[in-house]
């Protein structure tokens, strides 16, 4: 088994059930994460018996960087998994530090009309080692400390919920990746039952929702998931999340020309979020050659922003970081795999 497929608790119970001590897990984890030692034979405070057990049962396996696209504010990495599947992640250089956008699945089944990721159907969920591997791989490759993580790459994290929960545990463990809960954000297209489960975890991890439309009629047109979970149900689940965690929710809203960017939409969206612990992030759509959809022009985006502002909604326009890369979200992989038009 790959060492990166264990949370600390899982490694502890694995060792205990094989006759070793619980604290051995912490010793091993300290060697790996603090001292960057990836050879059990060099872990001098472990017994010979434990070292030979570990050598027999556990191996170290990293992800491989196979392509990098660089720009001033963001680098995009195409990574290869050990079964040759490929995923992407993006490193962003913000004034407050490096932030990594990680993928949660190989492909995606959510089928949003604007998103490249969904052009390649889900092949499988990412394992814990592949979620953690993205963070380790990119920080080693660039020799930087990553200070925040957003799960907004390829895939739907709540469709891989068990591993995302374990990922949260590894990322936030101060002996492991050691990034605070508040610096971790999970973005979902709105799988309602999982929003409730996530709320019940009562962590300080941030939640972002890809809403992208202020009503069911428009949302049905661009997001297949809305046929399963209507906007009202999503908003109710978010109310529950806020009541449990008292954390502000981010509403992601891609600006699509002529689809969801009218004044009426801005008013409707204002009414939806008014008075709630939410903030709206307007995202200029990153056009791709595979879809007809166009981005709203800057004037339209500013006007939409102003309407929300005048309704006292907390709103920002997302700074574009990866536009000149193979764009956001799935394009690098889709191009690499020779995806059909
Ligand atoms: N499945 C999750 C996370 C992955 S998508 C979710 O839906 O939230 C991450 C974000 O990027 C989502 O808000 C998604 O709608 C958005 N996105 C997808 N394609 C985009 C594009 N071409 N331009 C801008 N944002 C895009």
CSV table of C-alpha atoms and ligand atoms in Angstrom, one decimal:
chain,number,residue,atom,x,y,z
A,1,UNK,CA,0.0,0.0,0.0
A,2,UNK,CA,1.1,3.5,-0.8
A,3,UNK,CA,2.1,5.4,2.4
A,4,UNK,CA,0.1,8.4,1.1
A,5,UNK,CA,-3.1,6.4,1.2
A,6,UNK,CA,-3.1,6.6,5.0
A,7,UNK,CA,-4.5,9.3,7.3
A,8,UNK,CA,-2.6,9.4,10.6
A,9,UNK,CA,-5.5,7.6,12.3
A,10,UNK,CA,-5.5,4.9,9.7
A,11,UNK,CA,-1.8,4.4,10.0
A,12,UNK,CA,-2.1,4.2,13.7
A,13,UNK,CA,-4.7,1.5,13.6
A,14,UNK,CA,-2.9,-0.4,10.8
A,15,UNK,CA,0.2,-0.5,13.0
A,16,UNK,CA,-1.6,-1.4,16.2
A,17,UNK,CA,-3.5,-4.2,14.4
A,18,UNK,CA,-0.1,-5.6,13.3
A,19,UNK,CA,1.3,-5.5,16.8
A,20,UNK,CA,3.2,-2.2,16.8
A,21,UNK,CA,2.6,0.9,18.8
A,22,UNK,CA,0.3,3.8,18.0
A,23,UNK,CA,3.0,6.3,18.4
A,24,UNK,CA,5.1,4.6,15.7
A,25,UNK,CA,2.7,6.2,13.2
A,26,UNK,CA,3.6,9.7,14.4
A,27,UNK,CA,7.3,8.9,14.2
A,28,UNK,CA,6.9,7.7,10.6
A,29,UNK,CA,4.8,10.7,9.6
A,30,UNK,CA,7.4,13.1,11.2
A,31,UNK,CA,10.1,11.6,9.1
A,32,UNK,CA,8.1,11.9,5.9
A,33,UNK,CA,6.5,15.3,6.3
A,34,UNK,CA,9.0,17.2,8.5
A,35,UNK,CA,12.3,15.7,7.5
A,36,UNK,CA,11.3,14.7,4.0
A,37,UNK,CA,12.8,11.2,4.4
A,38,UNK,CA,11.2,8.7,2.1
A,39,UNK,CA,13.1,5.6,3.0
A,40,UNK,CA,12.1,3.5,6.1
A,41,UNK,CA,15.7,2.3,6.5
A,42,UNK,CA,16.8,5.9,7.3
A,43,UNK,CA,14.2,6.3,10.1
A,44,UNK,CA,16.6,5.8,12.9
A,45,UNK,CA,14.2,5.8,15.8
A,46,UNK,CA,12.2,2.8,14.5
A,47,UNK,CA,12.9,-0.8,15.5
A,48,UNK,CA,14.5,-3.2,13.0
A,49,UNK,CA,11.3,-5.3,13.2
A,50,UNK,CA,9.1,-2.3,12.3
A,51,UNK,CA,11.4,-1.2,9.4
A,52,UNK,CA,11.3,-4.6,7.8
A,53,UNK,CA,7.5,-4.8,8.3
A,54,UNK,CA,7.1,-1.4,6.6
A,55,UNK,CA,9.5,-2.3,3.8
A,56,UNK,CA,7.4,-5.4,3.1
A,57,UNK,CA,4.0,-3.8,3.3
A,58,UNK,CA,4.3,-0.1,2.4
A,59,UNK,CA,5.9,1.8,-0.5
A,60,UNK,CA,6.3,5.5,-1.5
A,61,UNK,CA,4.7,6.5,-4.7
A,62,UNK,CA,4.5,10.0,-6.1
A,63,UNK,CA,2.7,11.5,-9.0
A,64,UNK,CA,4.7,12.4,-12.1
A,65,UNK,CA,4.7,15.9,-13.7
A,66,UNK,CA,4.4,15.4,-17.4
A,67,UNK,CA,3.7,18.9,-18.7
A,68,UNK,CA,3.8,22.4,-17.2
A,69,UNK,CA,2.4,25.6,-18.7
A,70,UNK,CA,3.7,28.7,-17.0
A,71,UNK,CA,2.4,32.2,-16.8
A,72,UNK,CA,3.0,35.1,-14.5
A,73,UNK,CA,0.3,34.5,-12.0
A,74,UNK,CA,-0.4,30.8,-12.4
A,75,UNK,CA,1.3,27.5,-13.5
A,76,UNK,CA,-0.7,24.6,-14.7
A,77,UNK,CA,0.5,21.0,-14.2
A,78,UNK,CA,-0.5,17.9,-16.1
A,79,UNK,CA,0.2,15.0,-13.8
A,80,UNK,CA,0.2,11.3,-14.5
A,81,UNK,CA,-1.2,8.7,-12.1
A,82,UNK,CA,0.4,5.3,-11.9
A,83,UNK,CA,-2.3,3.7,-14.1
A,84,UNK,CA,-1.5,6.4,-16.8
A,85,UNK,CA,-4.6,8.4,-16.2
A,86,UNK,CA,-3.9,12.1,-16.2
A,87,UNK,CA,-5.2,15.0,-14.0
A,88,UNK,CA,-4.4,18.7,-13.7
A,89,UNK,CA,-3.8,21.1,-11.0
A,90,UNK,CA,-3.0,24.8,-11.0
A,91,UNK,CA,-0.6,26.7,-8.7
A,92,UNK,CA,-1.6,30.4,-8.2
A,93,UNK,CA,0.7,33.0,-6.9
A,94,UNK,CA,-1.4,35.4,-4.8
A,95,UNK,CA,0.0,38.3,-2.7
A,96,UNK,CA,-0.9,36.2,0.4
A,97,UNK,CA,1.0,33.1,-0.8
A,98,UNK,CA,0.7,30.1,-3.1
A,99,UNK,CA,-2.7,28.5,-3.6
A,100,UNK,CA,-3.2,25.2,-5.3
A,101,UNK,CA,-6.3,24.2,-7.2
A,102,UNK,CA,-6.6,20.4,-7.1
A,103,UNK,CA,-8.7,17.8,-9.0
A,104,UNK,CA,-10.9,15.3,-7.2
A,105,UNK,CA,-11.7,12.8,-10.0
A,106,UNK,CA,-10.4,11.6,-13.3
A,107,UNK,CA,-13.0,13.2,-15.5
A,108,UNK,CA,-16.4,14.3,-14.3
A,109,UNK,CA,-20.0,13.1,-14.7
A,110,UNK,CA,-21.8,16.3,-13.8
A,111,UNK,CA,-22.1,17.4,-17.4
A,112,UNK,CA,-22.3,21.2,-17.0
A,113,UNK,CA,-22.8,22.8,-20.4
A,114,UNK,CA,-19.9,25.2,-20.1
A,115,UNK,CA,-17.2,23.1,-18.5
A,116,UNK,CA,-14.3,21.3,-20.2
A,117,UNK,CA,-13.8,18.8,-17.4
A,118,UNK,CA,-17.1,17.1,-18.2
A,119,UNK,CA,-16.2,16.4,-21.8
A,120,UNK,CA,-14.2,13.5,-20.5
A,121,UNK,CA,-16.6,11.3,-18.5
A,122,UNK,CA,-15.6,10.2,-15.1
A,123,UNK,CA,-13.1,7.3,-15.3
A,124,UNK,CA,-12.7,6.9,-11.5
A,125,UNK,CA,-12.4,8.8,-8.2
A,126,UNK,CA,-9.0,10.0,-7.1
A,127,UNK,CA,-7.5,8.0,-4.2
A,128,UNK,CA,-6.3,9.8,-1.1
A,129,UNK,CA,-2.7,9.4,-2.3
A,130,UNK,CA,-3.6,11.1,-5.5
A,131,UNK,CA,-5.3,14.0,-3.8
A,132,UNK,CA,-2.4,14.5,-1.3
A,133,UNK,CA,0.1,13.7,-4.2
A,134,UNK,CA,-0.9,16.8,-6.1
A,135,UNK,CA,0.0,19.0,-3.2
A,136,UNK,CA,3.3,17.2,-2.5
A,137,UNK,CA,4.2,16.9,-6.1
A,138,UNK,CA,3.8,20.6,-7.0
A,139,UNK,CA,5.4,21.9,-3.8
A,140,UNK,CA,8.4,19.7,-4.4
A,141,UNK,CA,8.6,20.5,-8.0
A,142,UNK,CA,8.5,24.3,-7.4
A,143,UNK,CA,10.2,24.2,-4.0
A,144,UNK,CA,7.4,26.4,-2.5
A,145,UNK,CA,5.2,26.2,0.5
A,146,UNK,CA,1.6,26.0,-0.5
A,147,UNK,CA,-0.5,28.0,2.0
A,148,UNK,CA,-4.0,27.4,0.7
A,149,UNK,CA,-5.9,24.7,-1.3
A,150,UNK,CA,-9.1,24.9,-3.4
A,151,UNK,CA,-10.7,21.7,-4.6
A,152,UNK,CA,-11.9,23.3,-7.8
A,153,UNK,CA,-10.1,21.3,-10.4
A,154,UNK,CA,-11.5,18.4,-12.5
A,155,UNK,CA,-14.2,16.4,-10.9
A,156,UNK,CA,-17.0,16.8,-8.3
A,157,UNK,CA,-15.5,16.5,-4.8
A,158,UNK,CA,-18.8,15.6,-3.2
A,159,UNK,CA,-19.0,12.7,-5.6
A,160,UNK,CA,-15.8,11.4,-4.0
A,161,UNK,CA,-16.8,12.4,-0.5
A,162,UNK,CA,-15.1,9.7,1.6
A,163,UNK,CA,-11.7,10.5,0.1
A,164,UNK,CA,-12.3,14.2,0.4
A,165,UNK,CA,-13.0,13.8,4.1
A,166,UNK,CA,-9.7,11.9,4.5
A,167,UNK,CA,-7.9,14.5,2.4
A,168,UNK,CA,-9.2,17.2,4.8
A,169,UNK,CA,-7.7,15.2,7.7
A,170,UNK,CA,-4.3,14.9,6.0
A,171,UNK,CA,-4.2,18.5,4.8
A,172,UNK,CA,-5.2,20.0,8.2
A,173,UNK,CA,-3.2,17.7,10.4
A,174,UNK,CA,-0.3,19.7,11.9
A,175,UNK,CA,2.0,16.8,11.6
A,176,UNK,CA,1.2,16.3,8.0
A,177,UNK,CA,0.5,19.0,5.3
A,178,UNK,CA,-0.5,21.4,8.1
A,179,UNK,CA,-2.7,23.9,6.3
A,180,UNK,CA,-5.4,25.4,8.5
A,181,UNK,CA,-9.0,24.5,7.8
A,182,UNK,CA,-9.8,28.1,6.9
A,183,UNK,CA,-7.3,27.9,4.1
A,184,UNK,CA,-9.0,25.0,2.5
A,185,UNK,CA,-12.1,25.4,0.2
A,186,UNK,CA,-14.2,22.7,-1.4
A,187,UNK,CA,-16.3,23.7,-4.4
A,188,UNK,CA,-19.4,21.7,-5.3
A,189,UNK,CA,-22.0,21.9,-8.1
A,190,UNK,CA,-24.6,21.3,-5.4
A,191,UNK,CA,-25.0,17.6,-4.3
A,192,UNK,CA,-27.5,18.5,-1.6
A,193,UNK,CA,-27.3,15.4,0.7
A,194,UNK,CA,-23.5,15.8,0.8
A,195,UNK,CA,-23.9,19.5,1.8
A,196,UNK,CA,-25.8,18.3,4.9
A,197,UNK,CA,-23.1,15.7,5.6
A,198,UNK,CA,-20.4,18.2,5.1
A,199,UNK,CA,-22.1,20.7,7.5
A,200,UNK,CA,-22.4,17.9,10.1
A,201,UNK,CA,-18.6,17.5,10.1
A,202,UNK,CA,-18.6,21.0,11.7
A,203,UNK,CA,-15.1,21.8,10.4
A,204,UNK,CA,-13.8,25.2,9.5
A,205,UNK,CA,-13.3,24.2,5.9
A,206,UNK,CA,-14.8,26.7,3.4
A,207,UNK,CA,-17.6,25.8,1.1
A,208,UNK,CA,-18.2,27.2,-2.4
A,209,UNK,CA,-21.2,26.5,-4.5
A,210,UNK,CA,-21.3,26.7,-8.3
A,211,UNK,CA,-24.7,28.3,-8.6
A,212,UNK,CA,-24.3,30.1,-12.0
A,213,UNK,CA,-28.0,30.9,-12.3
A,214,UNK,CA,-30.6,32.6,-10.2
A,215,UNK,CA,-33.5,30.4,-11.1
A,216,UNK,CA,-34.3,26.8,-12.0
A,217,UNK,CA,-35.2,27.6,-15.6
A,218,UNK,CA,-31.7,28.9,-16.4
A,219,UNK,CA,-29.9,26.5,-14.1
A,220,UNK,CA,-31.6,23.5,-15.7
A,221,UNK,CA,-30.3,24.7,-19.1
A,222,UNK,CA,-26.6,24.9,-18.1
A,223,UNK,CA,-26.3,22.4,-15.2
A,224,UNK,CA,-27.6,18.9,-15.4
A,225,UNK,CA,-27.4,18.5,-11.6
A,226,UNK,CA,-30.2,21.0,-11.2
A,227,UNK,CA,-32.7,18.4,-12.4
A,228,UNK,CA,-31.8,16.3,-9.4
A,229,UNK,CA,-31.4,19.2,-6.8
A,230,UNK,CA,-33.3,22.4,-7.4
A,231,UNK,CA,-32.0,25.8,-6.4
A,232,UNK,CA,-34.5,26.0,-3.4
A,233,UNK,CA,-33.1,22.7,-2.0
A,234,UNK,CA,-29.5,23.9,-2.5
A,235,UNK,CA,-30.2,27.2,-0.7
A,236,UNK,CA,-31.9,25.3,2.1
A,237,UNK,CA,-28.9,23.0,2.5
A,238,UNK,CA,-26.6,26.1,2.5
A,239,UNK,CA,-28.7,27.7,5.3
A,240,UNK,CA,-28.2,24.5,7.3
A,241,UNK,CA,-24.5,24.6,6.6
A,242,UNK,CA,-24.3,28.2,7.8
A,243,UNK,CA,-26.4,27.5,10.9
A,244,UNK,CA,-24.0,24.6,11.8
A,245,UNK,CA,-20.7,26.2,11.0
A,246,UNK,CA,-21.3,30.0,11.0
A,247,UNK,CA,-19.0,30.0,8.0
A,248,UNK,CA,-19.6,32.3,5.0
A,249,UNK,CA,-20.5,30.5,1.8
A,250,UNK,CA,-19.1,31.5,-1.5
A,251,UNK,CA,-21.6,31.6,-4.4
A,252,UNK,CA,-19.7,31.1,-7.7
A,253,UNK,CA,-21.4,32.7,-10.7
A,254,UNK,CA,-19.9,32.4,-14.1
A,255,UNK,CA,-20.9,35.3,-16.4
A,256,UNK,CA,-22.3,33.9,-19.6
A,257,UNK,CA,-23.3,36.3,-22.3
A,258,UNK,CA,-27.0,36.4,-22.9
A,259,UNK,CA,-27.7,33.5,-20.6
A,260,UNK,CA,-27.4,34.6,-17.0
A,261,UNK,CA,-26.1,38.1,-17.1
A,262,UNK,CA,-29.3,40.3,-17.4
A,263,UNK,CA,-30.4,43.0,-14.9
A,264,UNK,CA,-33.3,40.7,-14.0
A,265,UNK,CA,-30.9,37.9,-13.2
A,266,UNK,CA,-28.8,40.3,-11.0
A,267,UNK,CA,-32.0,41.3,-9.1
A,268,UNK,CA,-33.1,37.6,-8.8
A,269,UNK,CA,-29.7,36.6,-7.5
A,270,UNK,CA,-29.7,39.5,-5.0
A,271,UNK,CA,-33.1,38.3,-3.6
A,272,UNK,CA,-31.7,34.8,-3.3
A,273,UNK,CA,-28.7,35.7,-1.2
A,274,UNK,CA,-29.9,38.8,0.6
A,275,UNK,CA,-29.4,38.8,4.4
A,276,UNK,CA,-27.5,35.5,4.3
A,277,UNK,CA,-23.9,34.8,5.3
A,278,UNK,CA,-22.9,34.5,1.7
A,279,UNK,CA,-20.8,36.3,-0.8
A,280,UNK,CA,-21.0,36.2,-4.6
A,281,UNK,CA,-17.9,35.7,-6.7
A,282,UNK,CA,-18.6,36.7,-10.3
A,283,UNK,CA,-16.4,34.7,-12.7
A,284,UNK,CA,-15.7,36.0,-16.2
A,285,UNK,CA,-16.3,32.8,-18.3
A,286,UNK,CA,-13.2,31.3,-19.8
A,287,UNK,CA,-14.2,30.6,-23.3
A,288,UNK,CA,-13.2,27.4,-25.0
A,289,UNK,CA,-13.3,26.4,-28.6
A,290,UNK,CA,-15.6,23.4,-27.8
A,291,UNK,CA,-18.7,25.3,-26.6
A,292,UNK,CA,-20.7,28.1,-28.2
A,293,UNK,CA,-21.0,29.9,-25.0
A,294,UNK,CA,-19.4,33.4,-24.7
A,295,UNK,CA,-18.3,35.4,-21.8
A,296,UNK,CA,-20.2,38.5,-20.8
A,297,UNK,CA,-18.3,41.7,-21.7
A,298,UNK,CA,-16.6,43.7,-19.0
A,299,UNK,CA,-19.4,46.4,-19.1
A,300,UNK,CA,-22.0,43.8,-18.4
A,301,UNK,CA,-20.1,42.2,-15.6
A,302,UNK,CA,-19.6,45.6,-13.9
A,303,UNK,CA,-23.3,46.4,-14.3
A,304,UNK,CA,-24.2,43.1,-12.8
A,305,UNK,CA,-21.8,43.7,-10.0
A,306,UNK,CA,-23.2,47.2,-9.4
A,307,UNK,CA,-26.8,45.9,-9.1
A,308,UNK,CA,-25.7,43.3,-6.5
A,309,UNK,CA,-23.8,46.0,-4.6
A,310,UNK,CA,-26.8,48.3,-4.6
A,311,UNK,CA,-28.7,45.5,-3.0
A,312,UNK,CA,-26.1,45.3,-0.3
A,313,UNK,CA,-24.7,42.0,-1.5
A,314,UNK,CA,-21.1,41.1,-0.8
A,315,UNK,CA,-19.7,40.6,-4.2
A,316,UNK,CA,-16.3,40.4,-6.0
A,317,UNK,CA,-15.3,39.9,-9.6
A,318,UNK,CA,-12.8,37.0,-9.8
A,319,UNK,CA,-9.3,38.0,-10.8
A,320,UNK,CA,-8.3,35.9,-13.8
A,321,UNK,CA,-5.2,34.0,-13.3
A,322,UNK,CA,-5.1,31.3,-15.8
A,323,UNK,CA,-6.8,32.7,-18.9
A,324,UNK,CA,-3.8,32.4,-21.2
A,325,UNK,CA,-3.0,28.9,-20.0
A,326,UNK,CA,-5.0,26.1,-21.6
A,327,UNK,CA,-7.6,28.0,-19.6
A,328,UNK,CA,-9.2,27.0,-16.4
A,329,UNK,CA,-10.8,23.6,-15.7
A,330,UNK,CA,-9.9,20.6,-17.7
A,331,UNK,CA,-8.6,22.1,-20.9
A,332,UNK,CA,-5.0,20.9,-20.6
A,333,UNK,CA,-6.1,17.4,-20.0
A,334,UNK,CA,-8.8,17.4,-22.7
A,335,UNK,CA,-6.4,18.7,-25.2
A,336,UNK,CA,-3.7,16.2,-24.2
A,337,UNK,CA,-6.1,13.3,-24.5
A,338,UNK,CA,-7.1,14.4,-28.0
A,339,UNK,CA,-10.7,14.9,-27.0
A,340,UNK,CA,-13.1,15.0,-29.9
A,341,UNK,CA,-14.7,18.2,-30.8
B,1,LIG,N1,-17.4,20.2,-9.5
B,1,LIG,C1,-17.0,21.3,-8.7
B,1,LIG,C2,-15.6,21.8,-8.7
B,1,LIG,C3,-15.0,21.8,-10.1
B,1,LIG,S1,-15.4,23.2,-11.2
B,1,LIG,C4,-18.0,22.5,-8.9
B,1,LIG,O1,-18.8,22.4,-9.8
B,1,LIG,O2,-17.9,23.5,-8.2
B,1,LIG,C5,-14.7,24.6,-10.4
B,1,LIG,C6,-15.4,25.9,-10.9
B,1,LIG,O3,-15.0,26.3,-12.2
B,1,LIG,C7,-16.9,25.8,-10.9
B,1,LIG,O4,-17.5,26.9,-10.4
B,1,LIG,C8,-17.1,25.7,-12.4
B,1,LIG,O5,-18.4,26.0,-12.7
B,1,LIG,C9,-16.1,26.6,-12.9
B,1,LIG,N2,-15.8,26.6,-14.4
B,1,LIG,C10,-15.9,25.5,-15.2
B,1,LIG,N3,-15.6,25.8,-16.4
B,1,LIG,C11,-15.2,27.1,-16.4
B,1,LIG,C12,-14.8,28.0,-17.5
B,1,LIG,N4,-14.6,27.6,-18.7
B,1,LIG,N5,-14.6,29.3,-17.1
B,1,LIG,C13,-14.8,29.7,-15.8
B,1,LIG,N6,-15.2,28.9,-14.8
B,1,LIG,C14,-15.4,27.6,-15.1
